[in-house]
One Martini backbone bead per residue (centre of mass of N, CA, C, O) as a GRO file, in nm:
protein
  137
    1THR     BB    1   0.066   0.083  -0.004
    2ALA     BB    2   0.267   0.256  -0.006
    3LEU     BB    3   0.335   0.187  -0.315
    4ALA     BB    4   0.118   0.340  -0.404
    5CYS     BB    5   0.140   0.634  -0.289
    6LEU     BB    6   0.301   0.690  -0.568
    7ARG     BB    7   0.330   0.882  -0.839
    8ASP     BB    8   0.537   0.557  -0.895
    9PRO     BB    9   0.495   0.262  -0.831
   10SER     BB   10   0.667   0.096  -0.957
   11ILE     BB   11   0.852  -0.175  -1.028
   12LYS     BB   12   1.191  -0.262  -1.001
   13PRO     BB   13   1.474  -0.395  -1.114
   14VAL     BB   14   1.694  -0.502  -0.847
   15ASP     BB   15   1.615  -0.743  -0.772
   16GLN     BB   16   1.508  -1.082  -0.811
   17VAL     BB   17   1.201  -1.012  -0.721
   18THR     BB   18   1.174  -0.773  -0.877
   19ALA     BB   19   1.150  -0.934  -1.123
   20ARG     BB   20   0.913  -1.059  -1.189
   21PHE     BB   21   0.744  -0.807  -1.221
   22PHE     BB   22   0.844  -0.782  -1.478
   23ASN     BB   23   0.606  -0.702  -1.732
   24ARG     BB   24   0.384  -0.860  -1.479
   25LEU     BB   25   0.227  -0.575  -1.393
   26ALA     BB   26  -0.046  -0.402  -1.316
   27MET     BB   27  -0.151  -0.082  -1.408
   28ASP     BB   28  -0.343   0.127  -1.192
   29MET     BB   29  -0.407   0.486  -1.180
   30GLU     BB   30  -0.758   0.516  -1.150
   31PHE     BB   31  -0.887   0.607  -0.848
   32GLY     BB   32  -1.225   0.515  -0.775
   33GLY     BB   33  -1.303   0.374  -0.513
   34ILE     BB   34  -1.472   0.263  -0.395
   35ALA     BB   35  -1.591  -0.095  -0.551
   36SER     BB   36  -1.947  -0.032  -0.589
   37GLU     BB   37  -1.955  -0.073  -0.820
   38GLU     BB   38  -1.935  -0.242  -1.166
   39SER     BB   39  -1.785  -0.047  -1.335
   40GLU     BB   40  -1.520  -0.029  -1.165
   41GLY     BB   41  -1.462  -0.386  -1.174
   42GLU     BB   42  -1.453  -0.381  -1.458
   43ARG     BB   43  -1.193  -0.105  -1.527
   44ILE     BB   44  -0.999  -0.367  -1.341
   45ALA     BB   45  -0.999  -0.534  -1.494
   46ALA     BB   46  -0.937  -0.402  -1.787
   47THR     BB   47  -0.622  -0.360  -1.615
   48ILE     BB   48  -0.534  -0.641  -1.617
   49GLY     BB   49  -0.606  -0.836  -1.812
   50ASN     BB   50  -0.345  -1.094  -1.805
   51HIS     BB   51  -0.252  -1.058  -1.560
   52SER     BB   52  -0.154  -1.172  -1.200
   53SER     BB   53  -0.123  -0.849  -1.110
   54VAL     BB   54  -0.226  -0.515  -0.939
   55MET     BB   55  -0.196  -0.181  -0.897
   56MET     BB   56  -0.327  -0.003  -0.684
   57ALA     BB   57  -0.363   0.346  -0.675
   58ASN     BB   58  -0.456   0.439  -0.350
   59HIS     BB   59  -0.472   0.117  -0.235
   60GLY     BB   60  -0.288  -0.138  -0.378
   61VAL     BB   61  -0.279  -0.504  -0.389
   62THR     BB   62  -0.370  -0.796  -0.665
   63THR     BB   63  -0.419  -1.089  -0.693
   64LEU     BB   64  -0.434  -1.362  -0.934
   65ALA     BB   65  -0.551  -1.779  -0.962
   66PRO     BB   66  -0.596  -2.064  -0.956
   67THR     BB   67  -0.502  -2.061  -0.706
   68VAL     BB   68  -0.408  -1.999  -0.373
   69ALA     BB   69  -0.104  -2.065  -0.379
   70GLU     BB   70  -0.057  -1.894  -0.614
   71ALA     BB   71  -0.155  -1.598  -0.494
   72PHE     BB   72   0.017  -1.663  -0.210
   73ASP     BB   73   0.282  -1.614  -0.354
   74ALA     BB   74   0.247  -1.412  -0.506
   75MET     BB   75   0.184  -1.234  -0.304
   76TYR     BB   76   0.459  -1.222  -0.131
   77HIS     BB   77   0.622  -1.115  -0.348
   78LEU     BB   78   0.551  -0.874  -0.363
   79GLU     BB   79   0.563  -0.725  -0.117
   80ARG     BB   80   0.838  -0.754  -0.110
   81ALA     BB   81   0.928  -0.590  -0.357
   82ALA     BB   82   0.788  -0.359  -0.222
   83ARG     BB   83   0.967  -0.338   0.032
   84THR     BB   84   1.251  -0.278  -0.139
   85MET     BB   85   1.123  -0.023  -0.269
   86VAL     BB   86   1.100   0.142   0.000
   87LEU     BB   87   1.431   0.060   0.103
   88ALA     BB   88   1.594   0.176  -0.147
   89TYR     BB   89   1.413   0.507  -0.144
   90SER     BB   90   1.518   0.548   0.194
   91THR     BB   91   1.820   0.608   0.088
   92GLY     BB   92   1.841   0.789  -0.158
   93GLN     BB   93   1.959   0.604  -0.346
   94PRO     BB   94   2.020   0.519  -0.641
   95LEU     BB   95   1.936   0.290  -0.854
   96ASN     BB   96   2.049  -0.004  -1.023
   97VAL     BB   97   1.872  -0.131  -1.278
   98MET     BB   98   1.889  -0.329  -1.452
   99SER     BB   99   1.843  -0.448  -1.739
  100ASP     BB  100   1.574  -0.584  -1.939
  101GLU     BB  101   1.689  -0.847  -1.997
  102MET     BB  102   1.776  -0.953  -1.741
  103ALA     BB  103   1.472  -0.914  -1.591
  104GLU     BB  104   1.324  -1.090  -1.789
  105SER     BB  105   1.539  -1.386  -1.733
  106VAL     BB  106   1.401  -1.367  -1.419
  107ALA     BB  107   1.119  -1.390  -1.483
  108ARG     BB  108   1.142  -1.666  -1.631
  109GLU     BB  109   1.234  -1.826  -1.419
  110TRP     BB  110   1.037  -1.830  -1.226
  111GLU     BB  111   0.816  -1.983  -1.394
  112THR     BB  112   0.968  -2.273  -1.392
  113TYR     BB  113   0.910  -2.286  -1.050
  114LYS     BB  114   0.613  -2.365  -0.949
  115ASP     BB  115   0.579  -2.557  -0.769
  116ALA     BB  116   0.700  -2.386  -0.496
  117GLU     BB  117   0.421  -2.263  -0.468
  118PHE     BB  118   0.325  -2.493  -0.294
  119SER     BB  119   0.552  -2.567  -0.099
  120HIS     BB  120   0.497  -2.323   0.029
  121PHE     BB  121   0.173  -2.299   0.078
  122GLU     BB  122   0.218  -2.521   0.316
  123GLU     BB  123   0.443  -2.490   0.462
  124MET     BB  124   0.303  -2.218   0.603
  125LYS     BB  125   0.071  -2.395   0.706
  126ARG     BB  126   0.262  -2.557   0.926
  127VAL     BB  127   0.356  -2.268   1.069
  128LEU     BB  128   0.050  -2.265   1.165
  129ASP     BB  129  -0.024  -2.485   1.306
  130ARG     BB  130   0.206  -2.441   1.540
  131VAL     BB  131   0.119  -2.167   1.610
  132ASN     BB  132  -0.212  -2.120   1.484
  133PRO     BB  133  -0.461  -2.375   1.462
  134GLY     BB  134  -0.693  -2.216   1.435
  135TYR     BB  135  -0.715  -2.086   1.181
  136ALA     BB  136  -0.899  -2.310   1.009
  137ASP     BB  137  -1.230  -2.283   1.139
   0.00000   0.00000   0.00000
């Protein structure tokens, strides 16, 4: 959400997690208030297009996926990428942005590890089972 409040909330490829979203994040810069009207939902859906994640200015992010495990993993890494950007910006130093070629290569590599998304989700559920077993009720 903090990143979504910036004039330019784009996630620049400055590390391997931020590079995961290179050219794979829809940007909705037309905040229309709380999406209580069908037309606002349709507008956001059109903005998302064929992307699986969207940064909504003045609001936050949403991930879409065929399974909960895939959506969770995308949200987890999108939050990490946003935190990295906010922390990097907070230093006041210039960003060391990867070349487009390198960023695209890294993003494609992430796509080859689809099974890891399911393992990640299962491990997070095991952690919750230990720490807060009532979550599943």
